[in-house]
Amino acid sequence: MKYYTSTTQYNCGIDLHAHQMYVCVMDRQGKKLVHTNVKDNDFEFFLKLIAPYKHDLTVCCECMFGWYWLADACQEAGLTFVLAHALYVKAIHGGKNKNDRIDSEKLTHLLRSNLIPPAYVYPADKRPLRALLRQRLYFVWRRTDLLARIYSHQLAQNRSTPRQTTRHDRTPWETAILASEDHPLRQIALRNDIAMVKHFDYQIQQLEEELKRQTKKVASREYELLQTIPGIGETLALTILYEIGDINRFPTVKDFLSYCRLVKGTVASAGKIKGLRGAKLGNPYLRWAFGEAAVIGKRNHYVIAPLAQRLEVQMNGNKFKSNTVLAIKMARAAYFMLKNKTVFDPERLMASMKKCFRPGRRQPEGLTGRAKKAMPVRDTAPVHCAASTPLCIGQASSPAVLAGTCDQVR
């Protein structure tokens, strides 16, 4: 856990709510200078309260649902603003009584004592794009719920569900479903659900086009770099890009993996590990994105698929654990790619995954399923490689793209 170091003479803790905020201002010695409630979140009145201390003041509030406006207002007023991690703060301080007055006072004590675990203040100019991306994801979830309702209706009537060829034209699918239902009332229910599905299709398509248009203006290079990772397409690249924000805010790759919810903390006592904790500390969208990338990548990339299959065998067939390991490797690759502005290198990922195999363990003799079909046809004749053979890197779903001239997978 990292803590914020306050360097100002005065510190202000705010217990923020939807329609009021309780303000506490202290000096370095812990003397309370202001301790009062501000109704209707009147920021102008707040500035009058802190006017004698504004020249050397740090403002802090917990990371709750309504902190955006306060962070922006403090920035415009020239105040130093710190966002406290709500879950960490809850673990640090506690007491028999709890109310707004006590919370604001304890928050100020933690701030002046340099015990505030800071959260990231996402830049105000990038928040609308991230909100648009999350809105698209919400619409996709609602559309999935509606499709599940339609499928459940078909199963309840012991009917097979018509296959959808594309989501851009659902007319044949809609016609087939309505033709199979003869009851007029159930047809009304189906029409309503299908109409909402088609409406979500239109809104999602509009959001995707706008997101791609805006991304090409502000972060086109990073957007293209992320798509070179196997399993990461346009949507996952957008999610990773805007949920990360600035990659330089993570000093090490371990901090980045922790933020992505890909690693857990341990609970140890007397030199023994008792369990794990912290599974929900971090960004859930990044955890979902890299998890999806791992599943898609090992399905479509012929270099990753054999290694992922061997990893799954080593973990006694536990797909969840093997997918998590692959997601960690992909997240590490994305971190260094965004840091160094380089494209994906399959050789580094292969070398990193091979380290996960325990030495001396017998590996499976052959591959099965998609991995076996995707393996390139090898030429039995020996071919000598030139020392200057170029390295082929980038995303590929077929062996022809990644196979070098020397018959070696690069």
XYZ file of N, CA and C in Angstrom, residues 4 9 19 21 36 85 125 157 183 240 247 266 291 294 301 330 342 389 397:
57
model
N 0.128 8.916 0.363
C 0.397 10.257 -0.155
C 1.126 11.074 0.904
N 1.027 23.230 4.835
C 0.861 23.555 6.247
C -0.530 23.177 6.736
N -25.692 15.808 -1.508
C -26.249 17.149 -1.313
C -25.589 17.913 -0.167
N -21.538 18.310 2.209
C -20.195 17.837 2.493
C -19.746 18.413 3.832
N -17.173 22.087 9.925
C -18.572 22.444 9.738
C -19.140 21.734 8.523
N -8.346 6.356 -1.572
C -8.905 5.052 -1.917
C -9.859 4.618 -0.811
N -10.482 15.770 -19.171
C -10.713 15.821 -20.606
C -10.899 14.437 -21.220
N -40.964 -23.391 -25.018
C -41.925 -23.969 -25.959
C -41.348 -25.161 -26.724
N -49.191 -18.004 -30.969
C -50.044 -17.319 -30.000
C -49.858 -15.810 -30.137
N -8.964 -1.298 -23.024
C -7.661 -1.246 -22.361
C -7.085 0.163 -22.414
N -0.164 5.392 -19.125
C 0.582 4.216 -18.690
C 1.726 4.594 -17.764
N -1.529 -11.725 -0.390
C -1.493 -12.902 0.482
C -1.674 -12.487 1.933
N -8.761 -10.985 -19.746
C -9.295 -12.344 -19.692
C -9.891 -12.769 -21.024
N -7.097 -13.402 -23.543
C -6.433 -14.695 -23.357
C -7.232 -15.819 -24.002
N -4.504 -17.974 -32.319
C -3.087 -17.784 -32.638
C -2.370 -19.116 -32.537
N -0.098 -11.411 -21.279
C -0.556 -10.409 -22.251
C -0.577 -9.012 -21.644
N 6.272 -0.013 -28.913
C 6.682 -1.082 -29.803
C 5.516 -2.029 -30.052
N 18.399 -12.898 -41.154
C 16.976 -13.140 -41.377
C 16.155 -12.194 -40.522
N -3.226 -14.863 -37.230
C -4.107 -15.973 -36.939
C -3.807 -17.155 -37.847
